[in-house]
Short mmCIF file of C-alpha atoms and ligand atoms in Angstrom, two decimals:
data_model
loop_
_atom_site.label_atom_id
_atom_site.label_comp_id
_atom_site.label_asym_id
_atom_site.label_seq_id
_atom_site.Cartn_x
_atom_site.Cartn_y
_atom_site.Cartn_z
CA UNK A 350 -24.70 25.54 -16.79
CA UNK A 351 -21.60 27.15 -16.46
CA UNK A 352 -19.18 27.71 -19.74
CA UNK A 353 -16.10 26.34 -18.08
CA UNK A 354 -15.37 23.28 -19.04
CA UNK A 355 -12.72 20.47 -18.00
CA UNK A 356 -11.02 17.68 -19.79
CA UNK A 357 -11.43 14.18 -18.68
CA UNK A 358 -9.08 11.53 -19.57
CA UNK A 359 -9.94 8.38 -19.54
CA UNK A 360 -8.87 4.89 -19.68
CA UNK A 361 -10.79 2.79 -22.60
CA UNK A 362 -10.68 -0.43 -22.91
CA UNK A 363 -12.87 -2.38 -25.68
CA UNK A 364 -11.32 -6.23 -25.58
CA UNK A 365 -13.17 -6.93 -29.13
CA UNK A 366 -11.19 -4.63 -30.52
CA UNK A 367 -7.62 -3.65 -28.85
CA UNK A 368 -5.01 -5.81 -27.07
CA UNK A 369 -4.47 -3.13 -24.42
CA UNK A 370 -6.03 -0.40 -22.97
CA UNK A 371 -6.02 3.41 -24.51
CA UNK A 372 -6.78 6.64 -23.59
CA UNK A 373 -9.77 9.34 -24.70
CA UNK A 374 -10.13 12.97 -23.52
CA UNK A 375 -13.66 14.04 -23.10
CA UNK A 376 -14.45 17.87 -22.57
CA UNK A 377 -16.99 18.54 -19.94
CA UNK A 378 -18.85 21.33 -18.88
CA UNK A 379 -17.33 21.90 -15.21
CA UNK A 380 -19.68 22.59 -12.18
CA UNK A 381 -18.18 23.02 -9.01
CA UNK A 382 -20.79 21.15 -7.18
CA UNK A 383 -20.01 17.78 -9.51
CA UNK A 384 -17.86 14.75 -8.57
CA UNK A 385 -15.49 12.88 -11.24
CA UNK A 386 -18.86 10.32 -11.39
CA UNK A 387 -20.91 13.22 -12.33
CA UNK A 388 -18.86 14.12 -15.46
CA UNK A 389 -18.50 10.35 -16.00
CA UNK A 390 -22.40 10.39 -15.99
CA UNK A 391 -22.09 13.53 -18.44
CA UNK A 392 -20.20 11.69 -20.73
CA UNK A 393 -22.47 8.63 -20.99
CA UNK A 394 -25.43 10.62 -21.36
CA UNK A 395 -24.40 12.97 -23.67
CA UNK A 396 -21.00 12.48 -25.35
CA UNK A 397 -20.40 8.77 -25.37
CA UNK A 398 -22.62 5.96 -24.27
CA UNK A 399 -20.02 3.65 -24.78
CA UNK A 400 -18.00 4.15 -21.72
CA UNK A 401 -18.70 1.48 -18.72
CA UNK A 402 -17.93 1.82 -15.40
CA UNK A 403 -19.39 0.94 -12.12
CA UNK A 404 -21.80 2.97 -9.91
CA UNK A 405 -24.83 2.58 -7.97
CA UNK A 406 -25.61 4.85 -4.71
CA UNK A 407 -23.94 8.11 -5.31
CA UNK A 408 -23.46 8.79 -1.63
CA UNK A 409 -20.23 6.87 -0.91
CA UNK A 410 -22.29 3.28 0.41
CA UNK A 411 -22.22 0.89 -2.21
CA UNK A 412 -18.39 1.03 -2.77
CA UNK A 413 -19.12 0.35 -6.43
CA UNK A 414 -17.69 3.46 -7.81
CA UNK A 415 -13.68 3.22 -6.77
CA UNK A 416 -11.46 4.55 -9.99
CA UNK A 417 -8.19 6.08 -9.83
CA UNK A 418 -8.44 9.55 -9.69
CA UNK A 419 -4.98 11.30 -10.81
CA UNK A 420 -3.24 7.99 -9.85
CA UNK A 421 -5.00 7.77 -6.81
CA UNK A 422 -7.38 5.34 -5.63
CA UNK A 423 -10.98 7.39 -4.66
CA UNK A 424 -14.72 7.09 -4.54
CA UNK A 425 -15.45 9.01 -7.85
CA UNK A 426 -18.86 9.98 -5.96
CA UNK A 427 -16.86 11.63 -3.58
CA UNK A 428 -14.07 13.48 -5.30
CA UNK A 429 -15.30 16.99 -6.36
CA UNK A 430 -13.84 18.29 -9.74
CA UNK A 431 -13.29 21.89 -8.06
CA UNK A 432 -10.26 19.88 -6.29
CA UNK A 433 -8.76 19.30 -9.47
CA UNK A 434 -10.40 22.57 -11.73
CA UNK A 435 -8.89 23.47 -14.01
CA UNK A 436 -6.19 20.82 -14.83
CA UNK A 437 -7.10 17.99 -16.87
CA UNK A 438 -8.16 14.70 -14.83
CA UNK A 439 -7.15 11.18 -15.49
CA UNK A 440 -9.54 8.33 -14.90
CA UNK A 441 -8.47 5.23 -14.98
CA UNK A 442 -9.88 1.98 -13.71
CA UNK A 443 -8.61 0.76 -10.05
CA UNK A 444 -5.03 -0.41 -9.68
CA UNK A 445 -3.94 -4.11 -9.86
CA UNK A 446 -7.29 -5.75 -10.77
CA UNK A 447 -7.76 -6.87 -14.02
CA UNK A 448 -9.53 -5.11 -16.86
CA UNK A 449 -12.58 -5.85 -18.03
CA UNK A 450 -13.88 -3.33 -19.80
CA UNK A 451 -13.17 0.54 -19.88
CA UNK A 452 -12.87 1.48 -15.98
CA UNK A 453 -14.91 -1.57 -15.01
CA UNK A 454 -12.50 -4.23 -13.50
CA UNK A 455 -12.54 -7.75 -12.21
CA UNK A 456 -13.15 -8.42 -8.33
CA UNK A 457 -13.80 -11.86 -8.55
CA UNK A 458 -10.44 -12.57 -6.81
CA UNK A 459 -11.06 -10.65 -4.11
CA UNK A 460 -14.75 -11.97 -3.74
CA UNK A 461 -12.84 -15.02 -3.18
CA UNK A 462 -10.79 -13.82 -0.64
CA UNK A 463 -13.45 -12.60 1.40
CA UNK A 464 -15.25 -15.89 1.20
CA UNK A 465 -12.25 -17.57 2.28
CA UNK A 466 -11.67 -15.57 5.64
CA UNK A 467 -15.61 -16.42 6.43
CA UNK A 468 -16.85 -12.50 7.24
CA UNK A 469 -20.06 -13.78 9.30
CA UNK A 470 -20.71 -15.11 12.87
CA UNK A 471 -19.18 -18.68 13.10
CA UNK A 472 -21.16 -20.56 16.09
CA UNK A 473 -19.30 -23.67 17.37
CA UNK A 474 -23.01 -25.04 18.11
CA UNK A 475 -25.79 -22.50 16.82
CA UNK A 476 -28.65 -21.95 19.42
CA UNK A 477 -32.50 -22.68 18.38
CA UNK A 478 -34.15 -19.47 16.67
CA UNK A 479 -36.56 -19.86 19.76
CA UNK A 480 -34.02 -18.87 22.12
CA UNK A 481 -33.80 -15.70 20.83
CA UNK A 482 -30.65 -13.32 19.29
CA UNK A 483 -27.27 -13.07 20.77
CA UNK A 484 -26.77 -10.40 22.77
CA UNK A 485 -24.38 -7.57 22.36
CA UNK A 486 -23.38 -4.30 24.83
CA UNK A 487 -22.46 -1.52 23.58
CA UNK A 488 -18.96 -1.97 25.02
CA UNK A 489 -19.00 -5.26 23.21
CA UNK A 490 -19.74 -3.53 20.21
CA UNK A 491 -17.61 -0.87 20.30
CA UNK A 492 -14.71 -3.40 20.01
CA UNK A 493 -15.25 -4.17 15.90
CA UNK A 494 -17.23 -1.35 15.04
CA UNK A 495 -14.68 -0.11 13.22
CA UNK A 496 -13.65 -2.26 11.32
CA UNK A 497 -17.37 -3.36 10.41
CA UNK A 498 -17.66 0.00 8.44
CA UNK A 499 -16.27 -1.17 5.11
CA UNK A 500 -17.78 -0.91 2.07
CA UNK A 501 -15.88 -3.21 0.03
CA UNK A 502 -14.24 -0.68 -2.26
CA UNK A 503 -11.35 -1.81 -2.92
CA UNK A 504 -9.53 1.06 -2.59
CA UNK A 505 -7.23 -0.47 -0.13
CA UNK A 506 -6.48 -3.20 -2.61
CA UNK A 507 -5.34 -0.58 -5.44
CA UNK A 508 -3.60 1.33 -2.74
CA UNK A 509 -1.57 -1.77 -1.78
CA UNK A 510 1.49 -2.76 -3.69
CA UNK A 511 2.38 -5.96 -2.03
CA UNK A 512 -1.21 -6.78 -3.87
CA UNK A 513 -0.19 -5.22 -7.25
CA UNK A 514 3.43 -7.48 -6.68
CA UNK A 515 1.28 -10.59 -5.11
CA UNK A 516 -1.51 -10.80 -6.00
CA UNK A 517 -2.00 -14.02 -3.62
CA UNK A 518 -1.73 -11.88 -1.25
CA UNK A 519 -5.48 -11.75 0.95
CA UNK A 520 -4.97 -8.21 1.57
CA UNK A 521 -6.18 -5.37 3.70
CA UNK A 522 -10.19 -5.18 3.32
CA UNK A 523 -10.55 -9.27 3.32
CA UNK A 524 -8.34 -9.32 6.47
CA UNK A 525 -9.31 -6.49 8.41
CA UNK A 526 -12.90 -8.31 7.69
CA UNK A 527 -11.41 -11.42 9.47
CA UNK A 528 -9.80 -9.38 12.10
CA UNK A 529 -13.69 -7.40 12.83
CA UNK A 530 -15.39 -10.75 13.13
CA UNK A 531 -12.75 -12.08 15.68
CA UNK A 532 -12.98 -9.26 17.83
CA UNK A 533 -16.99 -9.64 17.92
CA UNK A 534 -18.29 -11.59 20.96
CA UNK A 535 -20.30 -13.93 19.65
CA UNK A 536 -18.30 -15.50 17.67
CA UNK A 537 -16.65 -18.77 17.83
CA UNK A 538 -14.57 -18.64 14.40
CA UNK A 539 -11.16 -17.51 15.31
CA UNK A 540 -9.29 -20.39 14.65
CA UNK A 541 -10.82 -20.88 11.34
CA UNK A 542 -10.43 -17.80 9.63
CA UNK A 543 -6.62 -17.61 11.59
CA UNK A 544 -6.28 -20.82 8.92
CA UNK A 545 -6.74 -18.33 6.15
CA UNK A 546 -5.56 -14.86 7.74
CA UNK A 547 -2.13 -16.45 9.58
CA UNK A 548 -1.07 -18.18 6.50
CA UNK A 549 1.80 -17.10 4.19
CA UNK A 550 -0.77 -15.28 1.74
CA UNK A 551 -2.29 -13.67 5.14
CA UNK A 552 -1.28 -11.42 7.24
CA UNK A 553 3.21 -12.04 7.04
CA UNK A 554 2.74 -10.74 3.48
CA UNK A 555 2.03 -7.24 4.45
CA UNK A 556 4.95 -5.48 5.06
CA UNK A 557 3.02 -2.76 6.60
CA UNK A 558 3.37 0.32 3.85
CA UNK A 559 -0.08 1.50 5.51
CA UNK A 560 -1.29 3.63 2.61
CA UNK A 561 -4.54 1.16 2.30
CA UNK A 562 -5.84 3.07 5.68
CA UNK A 563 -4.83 6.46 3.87
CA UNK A 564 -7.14 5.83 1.12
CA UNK A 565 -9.60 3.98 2.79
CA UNK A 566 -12.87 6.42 2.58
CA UNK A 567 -14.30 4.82 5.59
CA UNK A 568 -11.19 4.61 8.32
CA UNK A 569 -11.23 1.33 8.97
CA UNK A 570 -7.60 1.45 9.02
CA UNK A 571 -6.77 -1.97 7.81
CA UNK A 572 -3.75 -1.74 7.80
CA UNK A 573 -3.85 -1.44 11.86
CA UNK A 574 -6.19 -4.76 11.87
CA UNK A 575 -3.32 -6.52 10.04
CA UNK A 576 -0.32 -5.58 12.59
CA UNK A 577 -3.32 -6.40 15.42
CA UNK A 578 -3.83 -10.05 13.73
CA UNK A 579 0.31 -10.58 13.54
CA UNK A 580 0.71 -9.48 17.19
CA UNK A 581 -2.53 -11.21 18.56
CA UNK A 582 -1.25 -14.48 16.47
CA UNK A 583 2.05 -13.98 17.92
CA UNK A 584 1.07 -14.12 21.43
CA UNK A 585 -1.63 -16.87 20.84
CA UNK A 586 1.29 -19.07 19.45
CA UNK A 587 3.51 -18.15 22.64
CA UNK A 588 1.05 -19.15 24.59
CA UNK A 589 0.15 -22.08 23.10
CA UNK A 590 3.61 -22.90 23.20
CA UNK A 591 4.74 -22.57 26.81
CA UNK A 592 0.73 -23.16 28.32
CA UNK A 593 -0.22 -26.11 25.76
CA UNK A 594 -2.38 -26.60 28.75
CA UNK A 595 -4.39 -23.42 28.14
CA UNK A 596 -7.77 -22.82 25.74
CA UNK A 597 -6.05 -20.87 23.21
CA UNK B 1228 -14.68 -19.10 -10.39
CA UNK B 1229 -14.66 -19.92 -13.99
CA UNK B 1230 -14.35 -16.55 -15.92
CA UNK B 1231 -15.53 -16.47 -19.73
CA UNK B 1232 -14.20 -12.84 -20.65
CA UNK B 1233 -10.92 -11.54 -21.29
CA UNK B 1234 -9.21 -9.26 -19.33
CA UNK B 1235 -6.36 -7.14 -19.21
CA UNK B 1236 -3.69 -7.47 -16.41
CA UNK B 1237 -1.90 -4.07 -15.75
CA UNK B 1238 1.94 -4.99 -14.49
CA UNK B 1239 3.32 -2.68 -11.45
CA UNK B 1240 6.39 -1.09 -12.84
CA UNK B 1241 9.57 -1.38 -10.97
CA UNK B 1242 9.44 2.12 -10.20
CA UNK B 1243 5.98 1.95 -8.15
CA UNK B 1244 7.79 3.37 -5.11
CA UNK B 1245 8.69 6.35 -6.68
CA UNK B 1246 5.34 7.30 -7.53
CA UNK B 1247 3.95 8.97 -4.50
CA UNK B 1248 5.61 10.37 -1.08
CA UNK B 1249 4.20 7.83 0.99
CA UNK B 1250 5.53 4.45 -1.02
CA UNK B 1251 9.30 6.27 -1.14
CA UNK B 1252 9.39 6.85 2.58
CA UNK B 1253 8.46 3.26 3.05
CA UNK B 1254 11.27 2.44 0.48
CA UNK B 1255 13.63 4.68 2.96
CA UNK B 1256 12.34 2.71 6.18
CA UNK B 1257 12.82 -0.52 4.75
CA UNK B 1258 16.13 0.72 3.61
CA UNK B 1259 17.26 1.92 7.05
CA UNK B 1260 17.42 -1.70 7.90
CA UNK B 1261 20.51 -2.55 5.62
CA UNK B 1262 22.15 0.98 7.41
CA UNK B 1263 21.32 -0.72 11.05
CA UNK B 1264 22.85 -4.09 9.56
CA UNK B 1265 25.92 -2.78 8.64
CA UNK B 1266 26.41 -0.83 12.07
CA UNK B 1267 25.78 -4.27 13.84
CA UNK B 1268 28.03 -5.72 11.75
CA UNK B 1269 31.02 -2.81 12.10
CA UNK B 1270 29.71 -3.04 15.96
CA UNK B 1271 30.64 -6.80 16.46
CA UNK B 1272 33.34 -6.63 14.69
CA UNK B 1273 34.68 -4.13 17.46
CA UNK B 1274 33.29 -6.83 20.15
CA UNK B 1275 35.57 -9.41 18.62
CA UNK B 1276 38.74 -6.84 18.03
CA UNK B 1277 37.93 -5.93 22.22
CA UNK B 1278 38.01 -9.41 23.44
CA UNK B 1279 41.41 -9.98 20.92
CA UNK B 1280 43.36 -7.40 23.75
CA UNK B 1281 44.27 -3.69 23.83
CA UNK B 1282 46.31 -3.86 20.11
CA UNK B 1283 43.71 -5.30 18.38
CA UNK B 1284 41.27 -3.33 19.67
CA UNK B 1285 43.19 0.28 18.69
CA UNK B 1286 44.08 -0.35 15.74
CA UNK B 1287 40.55 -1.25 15.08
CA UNK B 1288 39.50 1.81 16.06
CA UNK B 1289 42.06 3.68 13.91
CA UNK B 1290 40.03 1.86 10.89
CA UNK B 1291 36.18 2.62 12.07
CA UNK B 1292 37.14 5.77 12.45
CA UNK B 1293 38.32 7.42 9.09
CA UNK B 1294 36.29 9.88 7.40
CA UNK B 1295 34.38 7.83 5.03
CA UNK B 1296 32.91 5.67 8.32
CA UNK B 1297 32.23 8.75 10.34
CA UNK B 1298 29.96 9.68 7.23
CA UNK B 1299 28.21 6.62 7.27
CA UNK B 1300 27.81 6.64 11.40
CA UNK B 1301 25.90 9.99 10.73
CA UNK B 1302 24.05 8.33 7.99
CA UNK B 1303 23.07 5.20 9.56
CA UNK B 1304 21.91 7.60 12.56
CA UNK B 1305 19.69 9.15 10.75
CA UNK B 1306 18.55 6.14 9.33
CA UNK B 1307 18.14 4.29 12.73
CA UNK B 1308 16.29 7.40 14.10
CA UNK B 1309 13.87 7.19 11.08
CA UNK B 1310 13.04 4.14 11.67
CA UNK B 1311 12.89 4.14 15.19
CA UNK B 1312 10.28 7.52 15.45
CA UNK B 1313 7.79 5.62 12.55
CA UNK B 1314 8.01 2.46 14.81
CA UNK B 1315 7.52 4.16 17.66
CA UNK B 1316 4.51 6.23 16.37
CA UNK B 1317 2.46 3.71 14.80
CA UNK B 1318 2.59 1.63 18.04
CA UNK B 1319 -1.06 2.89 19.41
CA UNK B 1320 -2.53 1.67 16.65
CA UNK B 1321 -0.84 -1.50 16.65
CA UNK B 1322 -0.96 -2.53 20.11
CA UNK B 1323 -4.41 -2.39 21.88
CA UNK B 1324 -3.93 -2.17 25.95
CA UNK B 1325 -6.34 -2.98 27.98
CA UNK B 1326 -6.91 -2.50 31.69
CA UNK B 1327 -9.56 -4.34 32.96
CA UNK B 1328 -12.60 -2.61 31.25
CA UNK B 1329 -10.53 0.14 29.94
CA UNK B 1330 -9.15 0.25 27.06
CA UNK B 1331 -5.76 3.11 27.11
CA UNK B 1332 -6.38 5.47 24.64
CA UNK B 1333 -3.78 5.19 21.19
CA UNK B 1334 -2.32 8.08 21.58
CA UNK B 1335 -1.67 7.34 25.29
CA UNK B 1336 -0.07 4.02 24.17
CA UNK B 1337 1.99 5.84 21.57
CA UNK B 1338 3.43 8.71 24.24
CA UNK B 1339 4.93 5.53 26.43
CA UNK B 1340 6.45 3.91 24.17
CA UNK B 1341 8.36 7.40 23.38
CA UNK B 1342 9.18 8.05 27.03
CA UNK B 1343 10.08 3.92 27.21
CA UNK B 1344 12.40 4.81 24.38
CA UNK B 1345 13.63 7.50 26.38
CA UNK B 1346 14.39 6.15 29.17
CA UNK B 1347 16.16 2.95 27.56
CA UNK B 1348 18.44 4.71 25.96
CA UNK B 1349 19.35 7.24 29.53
CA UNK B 1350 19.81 4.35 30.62
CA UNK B 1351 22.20 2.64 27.95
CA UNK B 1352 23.61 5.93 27.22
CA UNK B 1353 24.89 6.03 31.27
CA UNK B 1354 26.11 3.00 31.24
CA UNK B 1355 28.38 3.53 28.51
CA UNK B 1356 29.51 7.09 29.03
CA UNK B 1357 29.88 6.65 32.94
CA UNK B 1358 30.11 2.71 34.49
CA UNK B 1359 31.92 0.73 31.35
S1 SF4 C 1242 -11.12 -1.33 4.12
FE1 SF4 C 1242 -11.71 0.75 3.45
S2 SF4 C 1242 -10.71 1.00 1.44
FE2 SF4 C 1242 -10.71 -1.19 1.90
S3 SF4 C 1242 -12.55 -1.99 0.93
FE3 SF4 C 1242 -13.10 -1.51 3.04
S4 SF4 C 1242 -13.88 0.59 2.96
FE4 SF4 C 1242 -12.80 0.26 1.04
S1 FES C 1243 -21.57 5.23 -6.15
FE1 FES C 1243 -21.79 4.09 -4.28
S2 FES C 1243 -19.95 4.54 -3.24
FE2 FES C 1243 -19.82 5.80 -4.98
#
């Protein structure tokens, strides 16, 4: 191990004992092959085993381990300390979700959300299991795949500030969720997840900053599945208008 | 969901736009919209000065066109082109064609609504500098 070393601050929160959150610098030996989570790791092994925060795969899949890095929403499993060597890093937990302990925060909200805009195959009548799968192309698939790649990290959510403001707000993983299983040909749930994503807590909240598809480790670009939802409801409500007649 | 723990709720400070380069040139988009407002506004009441006769309209004119509002005609420019180029360039990602099977590439999407722009405003332009 090298001698270098690197100072880590870090947000600590202990509710049993302090009304608000405070700050502790650990020193850590630097490596320039660790992420932020190693020297969190580093810290809870051998400095202080009192520190909590979330983590599970390592390798940027789970989406467990999102902390602001710097002020910036990342994957601390993927955000290398040599990008920040030798200055001193601050680790706090994600923006806009509550604290619950240290850099551990509250995501029951946004499990919520995601209920709410129903992220699996809605089937107006569901076929027997004996009459086999639904079947997909490739061209088919290609249509959501995109926006099927999310990890739920939240990093869109502590990215957002219409979130931070609103917190009604469904926001950009729970909708571009919606948006993926819409576009995916064999479902039949459009119009009720458009009851959720088209309301005023939907879609007309975003005002279209766009950094949640900067941060987002994954490009799913939310933010794009949002303005898609606002002009595909758009049209759909022309439509419906001057065709009542039609399907849709 | 019932929740048995406490928690601590950060508050975004007023300033949260000022915080990173991205959020302020949001901030200056959303702003360009008061700048556009205000040039409607100065731009109707020209309409309505015009349709009053030829007095009306000059001495209009003579007002709209002291220093202070050539300033803000360059500024609300600027503004108006702003807004219009991060419009403009987020429009492949926004709008999805499709032709038949195909689907036209976002960048593709994104290059004709520039040359649209383009040609909109040869047009306009012509109209105003050579027919009206
Ligand atoms: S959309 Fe991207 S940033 Fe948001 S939760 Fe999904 S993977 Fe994370
Ligand atoms: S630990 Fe799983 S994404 Fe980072």
């Amino acid at each position: 191990m090298s001698d270098k070393t690197i100072g880590i601050r870090v947000t600590r929160f202990r509710p049993e004992q302090e009304d608000a959150p405070t700050e502790q610098v650990y020193e850590v030996p630097y490596q320039e092959d660790w992420v932020v989570l190693d020297a969190l790791n580093y810290i809870k092994d051998h400095i202080d085993g009192t520190l909590s925060y979330r983590w599970s795969c390592r390798m940027g899949v789970c989406g467990s381990c999102g902390m602001m890095v710097n002020g910036e929403p990342k994957l601390t499993c993927a955000a290398f300390l040599k990008d920040y060597y030798p200055n001193e890093l601050v680790v706090q937990p994600l923006a806009h979700f509550p604290i619950i302990r240290d850099l551990v925060v509250d995501i029951d909200d946004f499990m919520d959300k995601l209920k709410a805009v129903q992220p699996w195959i809605i089937r107006e009548e569901e076929k027997p299991v004996a009459e086999g799968e639904y079947l997909q192309s490739p061209a088919e698939l290609k249509e959501f795949k995109q926006f099927s790649q999310c990890i739920n990290c939240l990093l869109c959510y502590a990215a957002c500030p219409v979130y931070g403001l609103e917190d009604v707000f469904v926001g950009p993983a729970a909708l571009a969720l919606s948006y993926r299983y819409n576009l995916d040909s064999r479902d039949e749930g459009y119009a009720q997840r458009t009851v959720v994503a088209a309301s005023s807590e939907g879609i007309w909240e975003c005002t279209f900053i766009g950094e949640c598809s900067v941060v987002c480790p994954k490009d799913v670009d939310p933010a794009a599945a949002i303005q898609r939802t606002k002009v595909e409801t758009t049209t759909n409500w022309f439509k419906s208008f001057l065709m009542p007649w039609g399907n849709k | 969901m019932s929740q048995s723990y406490e928690t601590y709720k950060p508050k975004l400070s007023p300033t949260w736009w000022l915080k990173s380069r991205n959020y302020f040139l949001f901030m200056m988009r959303e702003l360009s919209s008061v700048f556009i407002a205000a040039f409607v506004i100065l731009f109707l009441y020209q309409l309505f000065a015009l349709a009053e006769g030829k007095e009306a309209y000059a001495a209009c004119r003579d007002e709209l066109t002291t220093p202070g509002f050539v300033v803000f005609y360059a500024v609300a420019f600027v503004f108006a082109l702003y807004h219009t180029i991060t419009w403009l360039g987020v429009m492949g990602r926004v709008q999805v064609v499709r032709m038949g099977a195909f689907t036209v590439p976002p960048k593709l999407v994104t290059a004709g609504a520039f040359v649209g722009f383009f040609f909109v405003s040869a047009v306009v332009g012509y109209i105003f500098l050579y027919v009206l």
